[in-house]
XYZ file of C-alpha atoms in Angstrom:
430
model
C 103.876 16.006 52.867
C 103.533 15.409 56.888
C 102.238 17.413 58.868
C 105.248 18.046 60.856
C 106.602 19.926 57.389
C 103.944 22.515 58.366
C 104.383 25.443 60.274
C 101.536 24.012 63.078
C 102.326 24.326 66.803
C 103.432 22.005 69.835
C 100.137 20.918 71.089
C 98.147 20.563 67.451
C 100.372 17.690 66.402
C 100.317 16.139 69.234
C 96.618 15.970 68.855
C 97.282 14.701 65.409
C 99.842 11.970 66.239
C 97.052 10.881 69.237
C 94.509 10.615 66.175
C 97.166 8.702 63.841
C 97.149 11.442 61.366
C 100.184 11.964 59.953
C 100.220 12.808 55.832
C 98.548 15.803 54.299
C 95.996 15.479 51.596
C 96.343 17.529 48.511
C 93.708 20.197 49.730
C 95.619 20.239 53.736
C 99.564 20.677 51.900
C 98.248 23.539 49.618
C 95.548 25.676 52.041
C 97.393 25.221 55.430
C 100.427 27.210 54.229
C 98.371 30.142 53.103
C 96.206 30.381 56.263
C 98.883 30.606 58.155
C 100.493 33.148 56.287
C 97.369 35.021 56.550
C 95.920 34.817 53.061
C 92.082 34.807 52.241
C 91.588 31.188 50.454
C 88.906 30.304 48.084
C 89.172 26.594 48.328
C 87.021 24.273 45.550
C 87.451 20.379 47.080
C 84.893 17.866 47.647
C 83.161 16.446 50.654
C 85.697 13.669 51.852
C 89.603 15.707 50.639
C 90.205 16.666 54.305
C 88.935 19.872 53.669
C 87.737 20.533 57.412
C 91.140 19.802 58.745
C 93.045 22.044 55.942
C 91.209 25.440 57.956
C 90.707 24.401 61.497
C 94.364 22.742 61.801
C 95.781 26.089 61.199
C 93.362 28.523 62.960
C 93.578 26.340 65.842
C 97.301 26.271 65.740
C 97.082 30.134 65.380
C 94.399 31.142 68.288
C 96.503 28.314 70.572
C 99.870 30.044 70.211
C 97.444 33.673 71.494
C 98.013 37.064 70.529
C 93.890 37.043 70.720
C 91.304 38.897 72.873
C 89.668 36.475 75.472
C 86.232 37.843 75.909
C 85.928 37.919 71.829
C 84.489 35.948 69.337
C 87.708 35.240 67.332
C 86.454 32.324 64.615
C 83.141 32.154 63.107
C 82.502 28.903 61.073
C 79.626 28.826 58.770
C 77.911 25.486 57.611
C 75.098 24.547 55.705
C 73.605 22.211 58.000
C 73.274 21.393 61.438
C 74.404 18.126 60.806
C 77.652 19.370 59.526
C 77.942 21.890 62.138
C 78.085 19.011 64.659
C 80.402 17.192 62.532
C 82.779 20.116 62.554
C 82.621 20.865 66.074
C 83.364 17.151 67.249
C 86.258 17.133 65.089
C 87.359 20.412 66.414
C 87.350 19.150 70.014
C 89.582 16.408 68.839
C 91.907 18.540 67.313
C 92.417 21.152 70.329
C 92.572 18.288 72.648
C 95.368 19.800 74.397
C 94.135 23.563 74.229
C 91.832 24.189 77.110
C 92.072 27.770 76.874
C 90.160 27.792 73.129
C 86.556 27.440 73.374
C 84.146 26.578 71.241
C 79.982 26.534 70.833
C 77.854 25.042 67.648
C 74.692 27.066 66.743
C 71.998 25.901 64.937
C 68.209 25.890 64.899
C 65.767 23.458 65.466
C 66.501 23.664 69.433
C 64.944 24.192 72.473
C 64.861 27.185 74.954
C 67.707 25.411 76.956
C 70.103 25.220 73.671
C 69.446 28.632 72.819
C 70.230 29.620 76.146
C 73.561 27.897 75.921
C 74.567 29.537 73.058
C 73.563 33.152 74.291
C 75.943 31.906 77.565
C 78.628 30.492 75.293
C 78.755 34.127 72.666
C 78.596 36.112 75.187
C 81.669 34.920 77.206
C 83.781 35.039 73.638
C 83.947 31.259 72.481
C 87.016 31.656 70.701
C 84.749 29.482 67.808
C 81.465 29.666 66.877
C 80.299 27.538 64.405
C 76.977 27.743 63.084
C 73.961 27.912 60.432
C 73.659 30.967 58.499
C 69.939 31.514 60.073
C 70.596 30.763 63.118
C 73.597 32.976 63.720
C 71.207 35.644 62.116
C 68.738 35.299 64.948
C 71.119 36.008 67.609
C 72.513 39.030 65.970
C 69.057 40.274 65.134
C 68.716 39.712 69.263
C 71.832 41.451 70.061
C 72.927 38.515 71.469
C 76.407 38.658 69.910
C 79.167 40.841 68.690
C 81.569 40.210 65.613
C 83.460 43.465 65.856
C 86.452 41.584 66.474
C 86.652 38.168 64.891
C 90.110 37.439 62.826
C 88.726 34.277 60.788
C 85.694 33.601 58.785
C 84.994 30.539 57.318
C 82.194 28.992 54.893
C 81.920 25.403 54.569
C 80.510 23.978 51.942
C 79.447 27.850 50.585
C 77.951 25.903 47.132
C 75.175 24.616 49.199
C 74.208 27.372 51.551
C 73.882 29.318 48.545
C 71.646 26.782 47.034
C 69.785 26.811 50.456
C 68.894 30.396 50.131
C 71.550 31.728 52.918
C 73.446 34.056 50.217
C 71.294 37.313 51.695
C 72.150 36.018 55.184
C 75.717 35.275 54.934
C 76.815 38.937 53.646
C 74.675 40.489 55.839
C 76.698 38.427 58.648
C 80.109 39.490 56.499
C 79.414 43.223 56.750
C 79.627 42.843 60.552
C 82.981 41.542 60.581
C 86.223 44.089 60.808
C 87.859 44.842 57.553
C 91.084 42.634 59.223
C 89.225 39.685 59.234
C 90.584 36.571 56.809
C 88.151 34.636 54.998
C 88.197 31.082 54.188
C 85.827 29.732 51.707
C 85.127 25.780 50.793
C 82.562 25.077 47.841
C 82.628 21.513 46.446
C 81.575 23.599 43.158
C 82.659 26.409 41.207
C 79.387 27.646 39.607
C 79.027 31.698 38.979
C 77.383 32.301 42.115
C 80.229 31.045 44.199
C 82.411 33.035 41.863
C 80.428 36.362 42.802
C 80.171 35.826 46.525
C 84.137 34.686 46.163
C 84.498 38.394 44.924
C 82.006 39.652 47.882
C 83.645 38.442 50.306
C 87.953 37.547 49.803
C 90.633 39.927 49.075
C 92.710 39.046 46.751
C 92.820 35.161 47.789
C 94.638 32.014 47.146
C 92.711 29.729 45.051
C 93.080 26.163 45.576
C 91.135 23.840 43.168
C 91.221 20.119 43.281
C 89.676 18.616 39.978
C 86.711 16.225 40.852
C 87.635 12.860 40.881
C 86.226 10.330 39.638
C 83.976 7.751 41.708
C 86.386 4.876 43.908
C 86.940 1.685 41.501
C 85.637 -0.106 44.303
C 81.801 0.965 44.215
C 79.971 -1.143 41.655
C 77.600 1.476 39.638
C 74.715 0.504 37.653
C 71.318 2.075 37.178
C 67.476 0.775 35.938
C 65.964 2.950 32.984
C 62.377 3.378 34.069
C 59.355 5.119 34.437
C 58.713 6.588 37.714
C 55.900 4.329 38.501
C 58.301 1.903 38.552
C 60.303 3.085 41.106
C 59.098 2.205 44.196
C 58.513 -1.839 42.552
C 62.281 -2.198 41.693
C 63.011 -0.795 45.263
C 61.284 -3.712 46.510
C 63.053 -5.775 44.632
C 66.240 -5.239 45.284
C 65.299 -5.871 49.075
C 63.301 -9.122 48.127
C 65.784 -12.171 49.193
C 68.334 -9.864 49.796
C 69.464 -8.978 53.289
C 70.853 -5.756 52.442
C 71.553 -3.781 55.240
C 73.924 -0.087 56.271
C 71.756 1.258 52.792
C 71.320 4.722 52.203
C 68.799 5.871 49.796
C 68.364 9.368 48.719
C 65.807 11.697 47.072
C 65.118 15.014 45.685
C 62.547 16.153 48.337
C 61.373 15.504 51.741
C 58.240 14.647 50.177
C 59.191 11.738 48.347
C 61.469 10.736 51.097
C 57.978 10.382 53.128
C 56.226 8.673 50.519
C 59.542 6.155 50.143
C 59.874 4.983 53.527
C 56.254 4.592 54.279
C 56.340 2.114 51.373
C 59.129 0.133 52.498
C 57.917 -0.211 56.339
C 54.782 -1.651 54.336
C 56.837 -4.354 53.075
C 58.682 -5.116 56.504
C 61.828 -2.915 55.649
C 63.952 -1.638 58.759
C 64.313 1.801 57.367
C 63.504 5.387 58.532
C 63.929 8.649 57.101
C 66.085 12.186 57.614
C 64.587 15.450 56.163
C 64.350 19.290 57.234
C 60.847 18.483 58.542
C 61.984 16.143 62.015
C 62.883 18.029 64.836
C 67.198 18.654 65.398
C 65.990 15.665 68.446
C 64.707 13.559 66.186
C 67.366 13.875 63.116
C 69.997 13.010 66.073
C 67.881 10.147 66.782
C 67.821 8.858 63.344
C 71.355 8.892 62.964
C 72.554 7.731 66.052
C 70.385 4.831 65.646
C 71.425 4.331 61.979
C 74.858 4.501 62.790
C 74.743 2.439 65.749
C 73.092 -0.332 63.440
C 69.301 0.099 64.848
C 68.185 0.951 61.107
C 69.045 -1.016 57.751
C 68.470 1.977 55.862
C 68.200 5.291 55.799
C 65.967 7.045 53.338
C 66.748 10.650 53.089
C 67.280 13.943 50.989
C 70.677 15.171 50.197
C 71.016 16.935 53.907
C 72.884 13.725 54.482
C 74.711 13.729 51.103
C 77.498 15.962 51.708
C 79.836 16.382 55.006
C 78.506 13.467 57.465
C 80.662 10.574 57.642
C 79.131 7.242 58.298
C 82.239 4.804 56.802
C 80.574 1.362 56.813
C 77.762 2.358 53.886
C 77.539 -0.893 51.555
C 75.101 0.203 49.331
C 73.748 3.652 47.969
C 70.542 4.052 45.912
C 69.905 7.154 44.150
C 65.796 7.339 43.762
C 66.412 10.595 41.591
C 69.208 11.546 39.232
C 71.495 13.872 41.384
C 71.791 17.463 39.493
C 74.851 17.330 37.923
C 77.814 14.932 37.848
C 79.782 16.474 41.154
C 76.385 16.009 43.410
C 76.349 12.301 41.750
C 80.323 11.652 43.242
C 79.077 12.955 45.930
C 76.385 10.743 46.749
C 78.018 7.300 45.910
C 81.283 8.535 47.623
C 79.340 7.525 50.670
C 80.022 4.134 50.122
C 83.535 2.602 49.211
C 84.920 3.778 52.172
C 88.304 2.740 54.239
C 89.010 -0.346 52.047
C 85.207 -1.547 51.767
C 83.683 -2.556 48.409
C 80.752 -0.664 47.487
C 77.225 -0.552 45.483
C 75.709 2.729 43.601
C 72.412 1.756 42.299
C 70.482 4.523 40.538
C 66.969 4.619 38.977
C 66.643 6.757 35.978
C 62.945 8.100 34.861
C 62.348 9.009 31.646
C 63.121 13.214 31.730
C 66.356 12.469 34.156
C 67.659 10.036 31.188
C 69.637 13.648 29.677
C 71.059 14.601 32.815
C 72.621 10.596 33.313
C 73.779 10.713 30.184
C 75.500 13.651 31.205
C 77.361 12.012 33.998
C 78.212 9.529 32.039
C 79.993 11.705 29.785
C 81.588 13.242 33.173
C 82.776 9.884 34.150
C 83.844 8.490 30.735
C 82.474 4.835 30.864
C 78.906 3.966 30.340
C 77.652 2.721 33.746
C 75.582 -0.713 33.883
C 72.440 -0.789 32.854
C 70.046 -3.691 34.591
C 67.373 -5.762 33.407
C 63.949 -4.374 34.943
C 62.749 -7.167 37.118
C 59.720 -9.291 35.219
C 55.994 -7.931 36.385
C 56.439 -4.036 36.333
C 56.449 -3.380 32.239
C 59.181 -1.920 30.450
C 60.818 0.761 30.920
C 61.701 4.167 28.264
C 64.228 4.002 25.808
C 67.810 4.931 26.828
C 67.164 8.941 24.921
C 66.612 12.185 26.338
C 63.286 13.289 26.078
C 62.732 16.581 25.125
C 59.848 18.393 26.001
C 57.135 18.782 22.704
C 57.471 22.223 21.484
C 61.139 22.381 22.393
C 63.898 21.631 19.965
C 61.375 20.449 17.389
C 60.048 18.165 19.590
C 61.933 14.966 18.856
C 64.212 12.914 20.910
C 67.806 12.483 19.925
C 68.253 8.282 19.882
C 71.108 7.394 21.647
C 72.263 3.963 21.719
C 70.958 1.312 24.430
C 67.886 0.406 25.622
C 66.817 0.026 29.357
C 68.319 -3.495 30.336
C 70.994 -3.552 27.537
C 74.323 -2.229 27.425
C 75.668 0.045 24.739
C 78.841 0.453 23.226
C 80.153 3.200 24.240
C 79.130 7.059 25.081
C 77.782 9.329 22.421
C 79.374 11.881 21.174
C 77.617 15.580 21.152
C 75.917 17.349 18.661
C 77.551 20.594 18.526
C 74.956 21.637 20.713
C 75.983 22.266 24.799
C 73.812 18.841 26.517
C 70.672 20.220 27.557
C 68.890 19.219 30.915
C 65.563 19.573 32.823
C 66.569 21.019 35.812
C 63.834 21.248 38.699
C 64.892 24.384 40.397
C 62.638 23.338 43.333
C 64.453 20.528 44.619
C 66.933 22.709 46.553
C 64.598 24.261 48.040
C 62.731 21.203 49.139
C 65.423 19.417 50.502
């Protein structure tokens, strides 16, 4: 479908045909229509479907064509991370290119005095959009510093990972401010039972619009090492020995070991740097302007960086931890592979993350590579899930390759659900 089959005014597709957008993705044709028409929408999409474009296309459209108070907040867009706030408000001031009577201001934390300033200025004149971080929003409420008695759209982006953030208190407590009249717009790249309960929180009686998870791009080359995670940090090495790999991302489960990683590879000469929730909102803009502008080989960082920030020209992605499930995993390599590139997913398995890779194996329906460890760090665990002694009767189920040797195929199950070691901390650490 083209966006001219849509019901979107005069002066957004002309912003569109300026930007050489002119087809729909799946997510845009099917959630456009229902905004407009003035449906709540539960939307489940991943990071990379178009999924900003499919709400601010037509609540830009709508707020251009008026009919909306001008000294009112009329949009409020929630988002996990600053990062992605940033993201979404660029893109926004592409799309209302030729609107200069809707405003908009980002708010986030990790500021100075003069930011915060600018977005008590910016609030209290009635951006038309706001779009912000759960806590920070919070703060200015708590300060009085805004009023949401009259906003007609509410979106979450990305509402999966806020929740896993710990913003689920914070974002109905910013919902129960809103006017009963206000339409809701919710994005998770998941469907778990949480997003299921806040879906019934928060929408009346919405559209639901759910894109199956695709598969990883045929053009990224997956494989992984089975080893211990000793040997981490020595096959890291590796991989950069002789090679000059370079636009690398690598990511972790934790700030901490996102720390330890790129102190180790500076060691060894490697133009890297890293991007956690510890550096300052100036020096995480820093990081990625000078990673994007080709500065920094590699970035090392936690999944802040996995979902929502597009950086096209990745070559290679190296997961130093097993993402949590199989969606997180697309997500991760889906930064590379982009706009016609080839691609590289490399990820290193330990021996308790073996269950959950077997798991996305299942998900994906192949058996990924599995290399040779390189000579002079040991070998590495069998290819089974280890089960914790005590547990199950203690024993590991065999499966059927060995680290450095392919298999034939995926195993079946057992009759039992697949059972993983989840590390309910790493959410929070991130």
């Amino acid at each position: 479908m083209e966006f001219y089959d849509l019901d979107l005014n005069d002066n957004t597709l002309d912003a569109l045909d300026d930007m050489n957008f002119h087809t729909c993705t799946p997510v845009q044709e099917k959630c456009i229509p229902e905004i407009l028409d003035g449906h709540d929408v539960l939307g489940v999409a991943q990071t990379g479907t178009g999924k900003t474009a499919a709400y601010l296309l037509p609540i830009l459209s709508m707020l251009d064509d008026g009919g909306f108070p001008h000294d009112a907040i009329n949009c409020i867009v929630m988002s996990p991370t600053r990062e992605l706030a940033q993201q979404i408000d660029q893109t926004m001031q592409g799309f209302a290119y030729y609107m200069p009577e809707v405003s908009s201001v980002a708010v986030y934390g990790g500021n100075d005095g003069n930011r915060y300033d600018q977005e008590f200025k910016g609030m209290k004149m009635g951006a038309d959009v706001i779009i912000a971080t759960p806590g920070r929003l919070k703060s200015h409420i708590t300060m009085g510093n805004v009023d949401l008695g009259r906003v007609s759209f509410f979106v979450l982006d990305e509402a999966d990972r806020m929740l896993d953030m710990g913003f689920s208190e914070d974002i109905i407590a910013i919902a129960k401010l809103l006017p009963d009249t206000c339409q809701t717009i919710m994005f998770s790249a998941t469907m778990p039972k949480k997003i299921e309960e806040l879906a019934r929180t928060l929408l009346k009686k919405p559209v639901t619009v759910k894109l199956a998870v695709s598969k990883p791009a045929d053009k990224i080359q997956q494989s992984a090492y089975i080893c211990h995670e000793t040997q981490k940090i020595d096959i890291l090495k590796h991989l950069f020995k002789g090679n000059k790999l370079s636009r690398v991302i690598i990511f972790s489960s934790s700030k901490l070991k996102v720390k330890d990683i790129t102190r180790d590879l500076k060691r060894v000469g490697i133009n890297c740097d890293e991007m956690h929730s510890d550096l300052s909102q100036q020096q995480r803009d820093d990081v990625m302007y000078r990673f994007k502008s080709n500065q920094i080989d590699v970035l090392v960082a936690t999944d802040i960086v996995a979902r929502g920030i597009d950086i096209d020209d990745i070559a290679t992605v190296i997961n130093f931890d097993v993402p949590h499930d199989s969606e997180d995993y697309v997500h991760r390599i889906g930064r590379t592979a982009r706009a016609d590139r080839d691609g590289v997913a490399i990820t290193l398995v330990r021996g308790w993350e073996i269950v959950d890779f077997i798991e996305i194996e299942r998900f994906l329906g192949y058996e990924v590579k599995k290399n040779t460890l390189p000579e002079g760090i040991g070998e590495g665990p069998e290819y089974v899930p280890m089960i914790k002694k005590g547990r199950h009767g203690g024993k590991p189920r065999k499966y059927h390759s060995r680290s450095g040797k392919s298999g034939k195929g995926i195993p079946k199950r057992d009759g039992r659900k697949g059972r993983r070691t989840e590390n309910k901390k790493q959410n929070r650490q991130n």
